[in-house]
GROMACS .gro file of C-alpha atoms in nm:
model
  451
    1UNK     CA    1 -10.414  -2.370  -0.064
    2UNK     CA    2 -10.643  -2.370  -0.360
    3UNK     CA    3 -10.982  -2.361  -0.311
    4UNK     CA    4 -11.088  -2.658  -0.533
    5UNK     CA    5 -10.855  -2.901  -0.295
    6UNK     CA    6 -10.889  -3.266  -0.396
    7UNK     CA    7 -10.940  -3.513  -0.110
    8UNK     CA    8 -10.605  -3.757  -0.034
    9UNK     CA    9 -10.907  -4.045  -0.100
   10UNK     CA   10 -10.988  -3.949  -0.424
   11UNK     CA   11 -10.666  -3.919  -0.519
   12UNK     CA   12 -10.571  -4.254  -0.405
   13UNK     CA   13 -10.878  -4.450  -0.602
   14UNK     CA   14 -10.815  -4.255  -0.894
   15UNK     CA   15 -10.440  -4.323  -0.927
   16UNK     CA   16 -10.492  -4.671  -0.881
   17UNK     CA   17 -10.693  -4.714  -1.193
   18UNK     CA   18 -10.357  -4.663  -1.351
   19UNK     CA   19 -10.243  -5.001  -1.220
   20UNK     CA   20 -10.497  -5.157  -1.463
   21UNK     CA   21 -10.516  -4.880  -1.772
   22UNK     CA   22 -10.072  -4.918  -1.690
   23UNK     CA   23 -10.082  -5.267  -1.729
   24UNK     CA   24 -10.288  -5.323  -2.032
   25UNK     CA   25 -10.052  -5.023  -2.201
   26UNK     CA   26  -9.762  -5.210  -2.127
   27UNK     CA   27  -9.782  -5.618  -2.102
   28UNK     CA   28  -9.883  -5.700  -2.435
   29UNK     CA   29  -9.674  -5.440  -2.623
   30UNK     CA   30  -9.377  -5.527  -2.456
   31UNK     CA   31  -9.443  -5.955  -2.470
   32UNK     CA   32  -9.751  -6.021  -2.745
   33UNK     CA   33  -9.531  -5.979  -3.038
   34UNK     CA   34  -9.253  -6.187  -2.908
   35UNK     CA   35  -9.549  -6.434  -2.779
   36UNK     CA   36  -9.644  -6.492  -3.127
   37UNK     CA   37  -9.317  -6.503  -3.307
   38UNK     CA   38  -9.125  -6.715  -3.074
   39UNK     CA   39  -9.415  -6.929  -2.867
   40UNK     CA   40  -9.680  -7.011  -3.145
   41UNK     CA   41  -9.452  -6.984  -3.432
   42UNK     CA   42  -9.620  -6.684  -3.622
   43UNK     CA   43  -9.465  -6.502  -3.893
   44UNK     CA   44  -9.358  -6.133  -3.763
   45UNK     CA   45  -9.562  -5.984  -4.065
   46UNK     CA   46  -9.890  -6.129  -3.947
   47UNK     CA   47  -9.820  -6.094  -3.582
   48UNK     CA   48  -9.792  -5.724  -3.651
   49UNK     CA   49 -10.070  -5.737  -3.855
   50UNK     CA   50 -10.301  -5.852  -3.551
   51UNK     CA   51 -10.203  -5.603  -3.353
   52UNK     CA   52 -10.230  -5.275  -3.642
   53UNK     CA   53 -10.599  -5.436  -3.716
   54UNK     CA   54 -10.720  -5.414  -3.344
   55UNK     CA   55 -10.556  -5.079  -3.306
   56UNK     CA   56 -10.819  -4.932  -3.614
   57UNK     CA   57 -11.075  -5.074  -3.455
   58UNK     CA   58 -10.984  -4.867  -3.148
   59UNK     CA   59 -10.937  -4.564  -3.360
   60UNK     CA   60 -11.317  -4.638  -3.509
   61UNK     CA   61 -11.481  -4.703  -3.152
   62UNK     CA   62 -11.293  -4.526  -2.898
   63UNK     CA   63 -11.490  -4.214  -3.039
   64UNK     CA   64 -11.832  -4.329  -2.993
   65UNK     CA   65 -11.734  -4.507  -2.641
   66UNK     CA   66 -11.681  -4.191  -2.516
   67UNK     CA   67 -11.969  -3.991  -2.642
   68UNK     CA   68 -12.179  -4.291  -2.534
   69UNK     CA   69 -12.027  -4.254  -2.179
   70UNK     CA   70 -12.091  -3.866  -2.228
   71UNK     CA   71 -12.422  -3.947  -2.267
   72UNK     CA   72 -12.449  -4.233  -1.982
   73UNK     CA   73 -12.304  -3.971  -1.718
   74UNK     CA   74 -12.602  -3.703  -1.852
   75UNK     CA   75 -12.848  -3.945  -1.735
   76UNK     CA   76 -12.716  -4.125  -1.456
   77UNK     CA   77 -12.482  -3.864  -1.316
   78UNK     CA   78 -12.196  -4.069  -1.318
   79UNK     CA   79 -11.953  -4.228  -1.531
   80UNK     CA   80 -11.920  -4.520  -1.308
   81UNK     CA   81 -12.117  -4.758  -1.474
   82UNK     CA   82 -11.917  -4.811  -1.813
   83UNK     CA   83 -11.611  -4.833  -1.599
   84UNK     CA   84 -11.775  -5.103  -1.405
   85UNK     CA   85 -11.810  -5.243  -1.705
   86UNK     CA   86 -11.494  -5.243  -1.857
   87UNK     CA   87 -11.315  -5.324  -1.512
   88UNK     CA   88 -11.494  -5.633  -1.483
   89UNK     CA   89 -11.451  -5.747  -1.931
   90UNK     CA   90 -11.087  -5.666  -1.923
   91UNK     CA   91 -10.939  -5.914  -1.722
   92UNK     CA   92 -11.126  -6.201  -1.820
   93UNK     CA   93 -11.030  -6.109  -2.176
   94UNK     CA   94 -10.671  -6.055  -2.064
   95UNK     CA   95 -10.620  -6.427  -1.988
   96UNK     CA   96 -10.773  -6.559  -2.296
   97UNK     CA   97 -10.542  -6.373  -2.492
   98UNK     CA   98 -10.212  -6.609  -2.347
   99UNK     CA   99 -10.479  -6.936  -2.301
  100UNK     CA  100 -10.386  -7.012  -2.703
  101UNK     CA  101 -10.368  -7.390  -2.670
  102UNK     CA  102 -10.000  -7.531  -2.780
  103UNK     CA  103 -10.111  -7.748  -3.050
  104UNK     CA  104 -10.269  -7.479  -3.238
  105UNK     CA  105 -10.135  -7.419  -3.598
  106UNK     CA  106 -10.010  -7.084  -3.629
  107UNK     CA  107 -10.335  -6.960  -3.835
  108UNK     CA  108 -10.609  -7.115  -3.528
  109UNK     CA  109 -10.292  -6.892  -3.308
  110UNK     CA  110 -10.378  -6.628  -3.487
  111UNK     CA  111 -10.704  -6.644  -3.482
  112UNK     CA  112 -10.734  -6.710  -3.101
  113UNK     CA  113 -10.545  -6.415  -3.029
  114UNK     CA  114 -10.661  -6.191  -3.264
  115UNK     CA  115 -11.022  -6.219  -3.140
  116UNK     CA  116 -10.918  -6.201  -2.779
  117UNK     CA  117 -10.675  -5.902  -2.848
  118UNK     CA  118 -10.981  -5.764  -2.985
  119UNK     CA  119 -11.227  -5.818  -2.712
  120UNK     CA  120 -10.927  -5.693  -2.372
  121UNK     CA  121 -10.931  -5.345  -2.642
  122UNK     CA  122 -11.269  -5.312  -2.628
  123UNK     CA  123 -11.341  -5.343  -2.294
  124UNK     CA  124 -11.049  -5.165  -2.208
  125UNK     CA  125 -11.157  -4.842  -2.404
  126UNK     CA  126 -11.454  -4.885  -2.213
  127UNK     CA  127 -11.292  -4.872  -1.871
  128UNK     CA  128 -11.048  -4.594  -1.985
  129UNK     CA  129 -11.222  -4.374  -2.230
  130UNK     CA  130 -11.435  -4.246  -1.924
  131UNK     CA  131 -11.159  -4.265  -1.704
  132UNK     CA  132 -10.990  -4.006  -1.868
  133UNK     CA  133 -11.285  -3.764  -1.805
  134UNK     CA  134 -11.212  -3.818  -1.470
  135UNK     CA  135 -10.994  -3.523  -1.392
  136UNK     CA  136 -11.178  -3.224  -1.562
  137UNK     CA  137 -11.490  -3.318  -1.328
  138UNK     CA  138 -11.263  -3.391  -0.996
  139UNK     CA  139 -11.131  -3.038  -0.996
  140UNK     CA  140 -11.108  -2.738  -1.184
  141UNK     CA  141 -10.787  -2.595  -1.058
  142UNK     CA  142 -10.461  -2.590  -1.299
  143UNK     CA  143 -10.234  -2.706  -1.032
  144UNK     CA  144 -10.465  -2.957  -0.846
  145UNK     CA  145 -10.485  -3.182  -1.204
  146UNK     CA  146 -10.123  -3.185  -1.178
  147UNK     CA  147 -10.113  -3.283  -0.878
  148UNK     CA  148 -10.403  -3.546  -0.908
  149UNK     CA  149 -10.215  -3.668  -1.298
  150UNK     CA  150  -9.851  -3.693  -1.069
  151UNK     CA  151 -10.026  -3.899  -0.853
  152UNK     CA  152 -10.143  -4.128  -1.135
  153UNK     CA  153  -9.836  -4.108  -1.322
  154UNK     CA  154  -9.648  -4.222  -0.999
  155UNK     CA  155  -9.866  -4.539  -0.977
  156UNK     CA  156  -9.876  -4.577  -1.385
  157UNK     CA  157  -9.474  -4.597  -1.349
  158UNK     CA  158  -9.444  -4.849  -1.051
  159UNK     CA  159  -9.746  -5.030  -1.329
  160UNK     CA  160  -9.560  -5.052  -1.569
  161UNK     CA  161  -9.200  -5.208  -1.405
  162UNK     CA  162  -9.454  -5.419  -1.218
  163UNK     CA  163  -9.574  -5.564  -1.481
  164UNK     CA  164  -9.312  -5.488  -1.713
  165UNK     CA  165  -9.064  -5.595  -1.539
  166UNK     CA  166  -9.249  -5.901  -1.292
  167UNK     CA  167  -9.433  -6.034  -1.647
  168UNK     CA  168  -9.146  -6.161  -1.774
  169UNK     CA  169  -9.045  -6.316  -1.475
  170UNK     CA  170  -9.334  -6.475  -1.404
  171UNK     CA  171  -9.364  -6.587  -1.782
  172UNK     CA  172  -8.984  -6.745  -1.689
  173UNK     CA  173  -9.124  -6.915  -1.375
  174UNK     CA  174  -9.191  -7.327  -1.514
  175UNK     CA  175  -9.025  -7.430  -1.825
  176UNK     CA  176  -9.303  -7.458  -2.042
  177UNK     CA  177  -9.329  -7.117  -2.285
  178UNK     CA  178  -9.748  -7.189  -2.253
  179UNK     CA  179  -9.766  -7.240  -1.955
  180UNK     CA  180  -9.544  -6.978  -1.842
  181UNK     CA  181  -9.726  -6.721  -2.033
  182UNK     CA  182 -10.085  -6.855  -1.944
  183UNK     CA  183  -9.908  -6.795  -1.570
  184UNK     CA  184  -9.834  -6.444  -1.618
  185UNK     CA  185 -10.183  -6.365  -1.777
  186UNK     CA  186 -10.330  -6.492  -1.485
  187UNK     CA  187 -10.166  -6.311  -1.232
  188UNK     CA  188 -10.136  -5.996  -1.429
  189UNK     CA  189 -10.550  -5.990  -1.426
  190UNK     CA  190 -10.585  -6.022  -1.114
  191UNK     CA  191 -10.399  -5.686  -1.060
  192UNK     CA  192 -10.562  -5.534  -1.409
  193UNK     CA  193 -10.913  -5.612  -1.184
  194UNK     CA  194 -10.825  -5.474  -0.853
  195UNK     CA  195 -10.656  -5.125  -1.012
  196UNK     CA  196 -10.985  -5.098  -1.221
  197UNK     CA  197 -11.268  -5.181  -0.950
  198UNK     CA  198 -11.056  -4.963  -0.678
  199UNK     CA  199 -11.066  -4.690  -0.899
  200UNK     CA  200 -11.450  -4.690  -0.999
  201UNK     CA  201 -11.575  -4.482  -0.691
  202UNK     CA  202 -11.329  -4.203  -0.801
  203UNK     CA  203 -11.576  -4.062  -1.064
  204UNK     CA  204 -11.802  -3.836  -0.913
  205UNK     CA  205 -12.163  -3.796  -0.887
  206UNK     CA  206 -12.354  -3.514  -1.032
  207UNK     CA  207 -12.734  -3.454  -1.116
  208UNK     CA  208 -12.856  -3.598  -1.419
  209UNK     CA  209 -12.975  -3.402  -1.645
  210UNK     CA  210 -13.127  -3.445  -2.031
  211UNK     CA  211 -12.893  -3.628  -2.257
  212UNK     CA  212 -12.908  -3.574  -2.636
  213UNK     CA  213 -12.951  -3.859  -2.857
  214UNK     CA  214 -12.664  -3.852  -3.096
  215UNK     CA  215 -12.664  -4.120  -3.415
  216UNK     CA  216 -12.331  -4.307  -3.505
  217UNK     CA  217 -12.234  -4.016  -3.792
  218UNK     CA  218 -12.300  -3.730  -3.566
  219UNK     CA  219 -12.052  -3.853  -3.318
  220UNK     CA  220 -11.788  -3.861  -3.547
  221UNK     CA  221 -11.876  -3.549  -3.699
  222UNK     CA  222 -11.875  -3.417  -3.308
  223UNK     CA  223 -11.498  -3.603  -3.298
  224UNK     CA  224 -11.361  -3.399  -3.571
  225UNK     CA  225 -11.510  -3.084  -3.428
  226UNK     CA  226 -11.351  -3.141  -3.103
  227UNK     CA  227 -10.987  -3.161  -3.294
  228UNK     CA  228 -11.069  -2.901  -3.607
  229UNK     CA  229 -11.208  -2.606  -3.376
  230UNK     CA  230 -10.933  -2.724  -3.097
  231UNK     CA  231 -10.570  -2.603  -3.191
  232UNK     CA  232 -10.430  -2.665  -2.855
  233UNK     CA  233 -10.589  -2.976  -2.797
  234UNK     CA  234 -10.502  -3.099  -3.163
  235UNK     CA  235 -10.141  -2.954  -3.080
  236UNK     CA  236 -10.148  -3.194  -2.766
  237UNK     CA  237 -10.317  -3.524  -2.907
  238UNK     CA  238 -10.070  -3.547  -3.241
  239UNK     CA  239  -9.745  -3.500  -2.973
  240UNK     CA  240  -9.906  -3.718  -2.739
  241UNK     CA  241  -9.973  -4.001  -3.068
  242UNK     CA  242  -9.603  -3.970  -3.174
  243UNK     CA  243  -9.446  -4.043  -2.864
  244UNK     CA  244  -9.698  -4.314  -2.809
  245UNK     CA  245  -9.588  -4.475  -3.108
  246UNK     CA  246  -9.231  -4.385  -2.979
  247UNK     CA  247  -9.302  -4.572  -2.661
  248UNK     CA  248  -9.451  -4.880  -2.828
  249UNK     CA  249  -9.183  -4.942  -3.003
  250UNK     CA  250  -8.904  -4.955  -2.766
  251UNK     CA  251  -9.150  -5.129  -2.503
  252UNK     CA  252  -9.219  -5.419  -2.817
  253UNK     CA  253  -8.871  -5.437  -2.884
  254UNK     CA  254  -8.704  -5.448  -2.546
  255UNK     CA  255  -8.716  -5.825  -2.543
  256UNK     CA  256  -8.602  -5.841  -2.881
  257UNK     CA  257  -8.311  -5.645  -2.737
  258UNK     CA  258  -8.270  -5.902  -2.405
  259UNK     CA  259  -8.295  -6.211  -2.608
  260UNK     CA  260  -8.078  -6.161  -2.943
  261UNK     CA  261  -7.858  -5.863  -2.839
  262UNK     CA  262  -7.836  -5.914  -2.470
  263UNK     CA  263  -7.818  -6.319  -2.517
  264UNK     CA  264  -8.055  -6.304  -2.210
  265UNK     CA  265  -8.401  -6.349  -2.249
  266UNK     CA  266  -8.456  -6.234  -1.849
  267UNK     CA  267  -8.261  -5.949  -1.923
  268UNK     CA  268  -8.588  -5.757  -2.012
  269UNK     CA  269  -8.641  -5.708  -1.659
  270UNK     CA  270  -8.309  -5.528  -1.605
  271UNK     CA  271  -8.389  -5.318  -1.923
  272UNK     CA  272  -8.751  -5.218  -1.727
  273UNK     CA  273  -8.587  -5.175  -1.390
  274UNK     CA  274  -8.379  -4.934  -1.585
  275UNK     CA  275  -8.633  -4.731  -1.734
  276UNK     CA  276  -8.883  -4.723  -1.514
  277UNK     CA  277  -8.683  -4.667  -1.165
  278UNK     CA  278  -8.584  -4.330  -1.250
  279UNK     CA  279  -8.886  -4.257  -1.386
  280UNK     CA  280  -9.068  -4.322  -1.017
  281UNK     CA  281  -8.836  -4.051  -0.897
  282UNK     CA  282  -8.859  -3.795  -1.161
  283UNK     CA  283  -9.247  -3.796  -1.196
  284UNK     CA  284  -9.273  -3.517  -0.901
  285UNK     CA  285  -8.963  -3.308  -1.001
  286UNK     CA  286  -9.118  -3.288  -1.342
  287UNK     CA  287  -9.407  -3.148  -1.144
  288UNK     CA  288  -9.231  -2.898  -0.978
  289UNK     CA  289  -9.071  -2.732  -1.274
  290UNK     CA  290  -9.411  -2.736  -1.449
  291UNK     CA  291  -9.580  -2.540  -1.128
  292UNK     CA  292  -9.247  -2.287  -1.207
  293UNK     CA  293  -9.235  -2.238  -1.566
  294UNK     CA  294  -9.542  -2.433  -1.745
  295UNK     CA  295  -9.693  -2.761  -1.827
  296UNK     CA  296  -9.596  -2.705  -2.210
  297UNK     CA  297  -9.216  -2.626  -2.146
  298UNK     CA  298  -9.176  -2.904  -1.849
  299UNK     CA  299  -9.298  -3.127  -2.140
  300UNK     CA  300  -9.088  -3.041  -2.415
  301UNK     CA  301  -8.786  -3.002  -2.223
  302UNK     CA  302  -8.885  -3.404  -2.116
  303UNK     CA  303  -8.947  -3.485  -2.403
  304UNK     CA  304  -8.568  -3.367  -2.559
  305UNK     CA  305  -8.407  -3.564  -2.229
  306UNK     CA  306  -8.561  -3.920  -2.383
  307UNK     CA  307  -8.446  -3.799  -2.717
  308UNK     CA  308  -8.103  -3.793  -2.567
  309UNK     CA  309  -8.080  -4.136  -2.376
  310UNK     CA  310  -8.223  -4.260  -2.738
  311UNK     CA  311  -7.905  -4.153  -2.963
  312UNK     CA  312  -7.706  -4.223  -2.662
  313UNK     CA  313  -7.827  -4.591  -2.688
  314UNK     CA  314  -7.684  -4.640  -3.045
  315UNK     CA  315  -7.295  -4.675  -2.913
  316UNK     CA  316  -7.465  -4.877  -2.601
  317UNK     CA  317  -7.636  -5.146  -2.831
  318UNK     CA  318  -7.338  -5.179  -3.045
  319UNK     CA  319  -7.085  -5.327  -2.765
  320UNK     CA  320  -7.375  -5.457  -2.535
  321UNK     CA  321  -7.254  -5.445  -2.203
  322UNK     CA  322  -7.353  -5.341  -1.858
  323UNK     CA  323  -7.370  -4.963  -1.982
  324UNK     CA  324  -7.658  -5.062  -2.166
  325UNK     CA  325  -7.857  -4.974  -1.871
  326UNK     CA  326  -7.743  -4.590  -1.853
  327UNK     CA  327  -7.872  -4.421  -2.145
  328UNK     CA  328  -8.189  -4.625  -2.102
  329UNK     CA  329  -8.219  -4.471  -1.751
  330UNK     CA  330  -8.158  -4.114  -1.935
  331UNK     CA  331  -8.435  -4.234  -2.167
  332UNK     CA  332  -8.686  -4.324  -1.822
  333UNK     CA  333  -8.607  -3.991  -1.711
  334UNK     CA  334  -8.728  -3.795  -1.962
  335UNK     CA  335  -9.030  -4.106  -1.967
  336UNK     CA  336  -9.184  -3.957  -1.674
  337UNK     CA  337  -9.274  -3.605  -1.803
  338UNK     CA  338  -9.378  -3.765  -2.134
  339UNK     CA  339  -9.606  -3.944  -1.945
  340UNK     CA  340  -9.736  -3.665  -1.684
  341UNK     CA  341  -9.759  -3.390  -1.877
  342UNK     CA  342  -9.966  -3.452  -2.175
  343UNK     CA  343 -10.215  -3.620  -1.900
  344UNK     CA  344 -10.173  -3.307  -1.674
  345UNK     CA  345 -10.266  -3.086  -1.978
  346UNK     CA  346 -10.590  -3.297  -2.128
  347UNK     CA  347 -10.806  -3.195  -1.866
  348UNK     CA  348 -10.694  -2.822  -1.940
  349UNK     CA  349 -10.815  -2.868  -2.313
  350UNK     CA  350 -11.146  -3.023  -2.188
  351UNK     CA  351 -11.213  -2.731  -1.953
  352UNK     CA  352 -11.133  -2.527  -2.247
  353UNK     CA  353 -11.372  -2.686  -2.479
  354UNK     CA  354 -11.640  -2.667  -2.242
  355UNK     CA  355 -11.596  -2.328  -2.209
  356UNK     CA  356 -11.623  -2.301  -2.582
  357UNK     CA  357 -11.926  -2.505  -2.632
  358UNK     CA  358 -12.132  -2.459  -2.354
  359UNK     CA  359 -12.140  -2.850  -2.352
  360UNK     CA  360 -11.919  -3.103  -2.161
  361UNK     CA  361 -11.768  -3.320  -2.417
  362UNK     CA  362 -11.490  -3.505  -2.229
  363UNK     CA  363 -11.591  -3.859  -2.295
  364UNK     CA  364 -11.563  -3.758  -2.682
  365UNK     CA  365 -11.217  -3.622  -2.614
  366UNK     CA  366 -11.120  -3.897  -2.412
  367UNK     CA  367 -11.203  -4.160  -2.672
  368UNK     CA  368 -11.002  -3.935  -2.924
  369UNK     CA  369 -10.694  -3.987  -2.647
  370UNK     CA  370 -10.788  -4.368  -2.527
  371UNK     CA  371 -10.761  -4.430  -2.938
  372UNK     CA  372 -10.495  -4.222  -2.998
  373UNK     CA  373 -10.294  -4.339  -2.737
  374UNK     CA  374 -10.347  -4.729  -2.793
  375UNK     CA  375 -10.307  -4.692  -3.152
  376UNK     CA  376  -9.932  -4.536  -3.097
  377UNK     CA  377  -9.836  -4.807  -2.885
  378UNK     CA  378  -9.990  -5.073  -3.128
  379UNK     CA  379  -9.785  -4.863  -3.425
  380UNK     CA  380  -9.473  -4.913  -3.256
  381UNK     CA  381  -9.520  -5.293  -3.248
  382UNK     CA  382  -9.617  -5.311  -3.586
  383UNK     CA  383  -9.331  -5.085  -3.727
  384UNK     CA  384  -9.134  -5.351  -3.531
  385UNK     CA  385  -9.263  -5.623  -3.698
  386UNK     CA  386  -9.189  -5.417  -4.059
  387UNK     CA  387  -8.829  -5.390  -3.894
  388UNK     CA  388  -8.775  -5.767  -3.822
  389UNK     CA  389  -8.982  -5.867  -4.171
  390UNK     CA  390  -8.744  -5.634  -4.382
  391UNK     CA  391  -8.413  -5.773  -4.226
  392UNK     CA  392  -8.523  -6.121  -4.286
  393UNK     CA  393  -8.632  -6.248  -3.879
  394UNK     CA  394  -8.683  -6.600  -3.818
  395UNK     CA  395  -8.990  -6.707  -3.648
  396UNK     CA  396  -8.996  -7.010  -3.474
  397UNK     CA  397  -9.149  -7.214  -3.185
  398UNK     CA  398  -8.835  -7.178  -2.894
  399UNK     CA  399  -8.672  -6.907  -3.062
  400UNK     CA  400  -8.372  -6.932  -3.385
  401UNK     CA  401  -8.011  -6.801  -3.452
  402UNK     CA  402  -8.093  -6.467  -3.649
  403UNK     CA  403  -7.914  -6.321  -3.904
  404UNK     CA  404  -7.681  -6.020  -3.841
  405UNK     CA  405  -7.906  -5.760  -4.035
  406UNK     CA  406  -8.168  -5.857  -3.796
  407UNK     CA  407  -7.981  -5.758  -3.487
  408UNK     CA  408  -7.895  -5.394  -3.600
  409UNK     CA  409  -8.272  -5.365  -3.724
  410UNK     CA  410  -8.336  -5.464  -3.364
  411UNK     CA  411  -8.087  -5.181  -3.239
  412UNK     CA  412  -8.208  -4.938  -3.457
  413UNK     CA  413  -8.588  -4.971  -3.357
  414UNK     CA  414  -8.511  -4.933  -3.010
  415UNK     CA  415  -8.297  -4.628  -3.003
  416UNK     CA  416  -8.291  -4.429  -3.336
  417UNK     CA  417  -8.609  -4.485  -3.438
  418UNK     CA  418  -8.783  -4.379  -3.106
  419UNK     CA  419  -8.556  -4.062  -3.062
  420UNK     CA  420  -8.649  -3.952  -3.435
  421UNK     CA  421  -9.027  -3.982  -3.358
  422UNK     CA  422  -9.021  -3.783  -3.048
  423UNK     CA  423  -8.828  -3.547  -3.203
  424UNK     CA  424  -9.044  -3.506  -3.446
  425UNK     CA  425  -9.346  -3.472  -3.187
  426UNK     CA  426  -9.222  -3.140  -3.029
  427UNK     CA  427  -9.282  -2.901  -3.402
  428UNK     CA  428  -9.643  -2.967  -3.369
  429UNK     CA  429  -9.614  -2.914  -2.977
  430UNK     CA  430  -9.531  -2.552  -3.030
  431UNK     CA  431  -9.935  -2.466  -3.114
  432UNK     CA  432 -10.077  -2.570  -2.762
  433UNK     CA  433 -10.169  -2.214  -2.629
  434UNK     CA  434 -10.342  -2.286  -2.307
  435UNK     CA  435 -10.157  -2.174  -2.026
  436UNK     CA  436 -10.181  -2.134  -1.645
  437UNK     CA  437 -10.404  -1.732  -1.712
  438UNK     CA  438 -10.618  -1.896  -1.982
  439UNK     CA  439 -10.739  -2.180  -1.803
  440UNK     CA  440 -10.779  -1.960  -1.509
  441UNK     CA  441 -11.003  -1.751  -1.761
  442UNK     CA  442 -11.165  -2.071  -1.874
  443UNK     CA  443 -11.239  -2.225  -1.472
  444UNK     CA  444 -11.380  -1.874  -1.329
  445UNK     CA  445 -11.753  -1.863  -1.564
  446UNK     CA  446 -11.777  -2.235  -1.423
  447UNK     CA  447 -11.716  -2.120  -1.047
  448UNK     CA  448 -11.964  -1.791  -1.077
  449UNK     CA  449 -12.235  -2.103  -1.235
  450UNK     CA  450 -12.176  -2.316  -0.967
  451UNK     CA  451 -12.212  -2.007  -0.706
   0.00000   0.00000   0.00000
């Protein structure tokens, strides 16, 4: 029994943030592309356009919301208040961004969605950027994070078929595409508010002590610190990016997939179902093989199990049938550790940091992540939208017979191109260094302060 046990009740409140940082990951890259191409009419160019522009804003501020919230939990003792904050912005935003009235030209569509795609980021950088710090401060044992990220990556995969999965569904509900979506936003933000607030009383309470006031310039010169004097957390974030990107693109063209190659439009929930069941069940064995070999290896060898359900997709989308489903469930395998692991190891590199600084920088290190991570999944959906631009898609209001190019672009972005990018995320993998005796090394000066 390790010493630094985490209580069942924490664990619980701070897993079930991931129902709202899940959601927000998932819902619009899987549906706001298609929501723009095939409900308001918007060219796939400029759809993806929206989305790559809010993404570099979230590279730009995720950075500074998390030294900010560094600096908030130095003087309150707690990093409770910005996720207040963000818990209570994000869902409001959420619905605004499927409210676009159906009369709208497609530039006012833009518009309207661009700005509220803009505002749900922010605020939900500034629920999750401190979030993320979370875990480093809850415990300082190596196995207890994993146990505490498993827990989160449990509820993070029944998120993201919830919402993945039940969007669409609820989108499919009335007739009416605007009304359908407006439907699902609603709903959706009610659940985005409850896995947000729930989790707020996870983050725990410290003494406050003297913050230092940092200027705009010196927290991005503190950002590049944390990744140029950080191999193993650079050799963690640029994997982690990759198969973000990876992620986003087969989650943005999934209903691509359902509507032209499939010929069903509902069939998106079948494709999540697919995914994301086996990924439910695999979270904990990839948990177990991590506590017997390491975190690094569980994740790699993950990582080459979606890279196989990937190429074993080509021959699947080419004579779309029910065996569609198989190598996608491969893929969801393989989903879980990508999604465990990396989040099992962060709080290893922030311990490690700390260790090396003498100051607790995890807010900074979690807005590197929050951005990095939300800018992959954005990525995907705009190398999708290069995809369907280059092989000549049709946007339309109700959807349009496409031309044949466009359905093997589709194919190829959701299974070739994802299995290349992962693949190419394990060479820089190979640097992380920090394993179970060095963060032992790194957690024992911390225990003899606290003593």
């Amino acid at each position: 029994m390790p010493q630094d046990r985490i209580p069942s009740s924490t664990v619980v409140r701070y897993s079930t943030g991931a129902l709202g940082t899940g959601g927000f990951s998932t819902l619009p890259g899987l549906v706001l592309l298609y929501f723009m191409t095939d409900t308001l009419g918007i060219a796939a160019l400029w759809a993806g356009l929206v989305i790559g522009v809010v993404r570099v804003w979230d590279v730009v501020a995720d950075p500074v919301i998390g030294a900010l919230s560094d600096d908030d939990d130095a003087r309150t003792g707690s990093r409770r208040r910005w996720m207040l904050v963000g818990g209570i912005a994000l869902p409001v935003l959420f619905v605004l961004m499927f409210a676009v009235p159906a009369d709208l030209p497609p530039i006012a569509s833009v518009l309207w969605v661009g700005i509220a795609y803009l505002g749900a980021a922010t605020a939900f950088s500034v629920f999750q950027v401190p979030y993320m710090a979370l875990p480093a401060a809850i415990s300082h044992d190596y196995d207890e994070r994993t146990r505490l990220l498993t827990a989160r990556v449990i509820v993070l995969t029944i998120a993201i078929l919830a919402f993945g999965g039940g969007g669409p569904a609820l989108r499919g509900i009335v007739d009416d595409a605007h009304v359908g979506y407006l439907l699902m936003g609603i709903v959706c933000a009610i659940l985005l508010a409850i896995g947000c607030l729930v989790a707020v009383p996870s983050a725990p309470r410290h003494a406050p002590y003297a913050a230092q006031r940092r200027s705009i310039a010196s927290i991005y010169r503190e950002t590049w610190d944390v990744l140029a004097h950080g191999p193993s957390l650079r050799a963690l974030v640029v994997p982690f990016f990759l198969q973000a990107l990876a992620t986003g693109l087969m989650l943005a063209g999934g209903q691509y997939v359902a509507t032209y190659i499939l010929r069903d439009e509902d069939a998106i929930t079948f494709l999540f179902v697919a995914l994301i069941a086996p990924a439910i069940v695999a979270a904990p064995g990839w948990q177990w093989l991590s506590a017997r070999t390491s975190k690094r290896f569980a994740f790699q060898l993950s990582s080459i199990v979606f890279i196989v359900g990937g190429v074993l997709l080509v021959p699947a989308l080419l004579v779309p049938d029910g065996w569609v489903y198989a190598p996608v469930a491969l893929a969801g395998l393989g989903y879980a550790g990508m999604q465990s692991l990396p989040m099992a190891m962060l709080p290893d590199a922030m311990a490690h940091d700390r260790k090396r600084t003498g100051i607790d920088r995890s807010g900074v290190i979690g807005g590197v992540w929050t951005a990095m991570e939300t800018t992959g999944f954005a990525l995907g959906g705009l190398v999708l939208s290069l995809v369907l631009a280059a092989t000549g898609y049709v946007a339309s209001r109700g959807g349009a017979e496409q031309p044949e190019g466009v359905l093997v672009g589709i194919a190829v972005a959701f299974s070739v191109l994802p299995a290349l990018v992962v693949l190419v995320s394990l060479a820089p993998l190979r640097g992380y260094r920090l394993t179970r005796a060095v963060v032992d090394a790194d957690v024992a000066p911390q225990q003899e302060t606290q003593a």
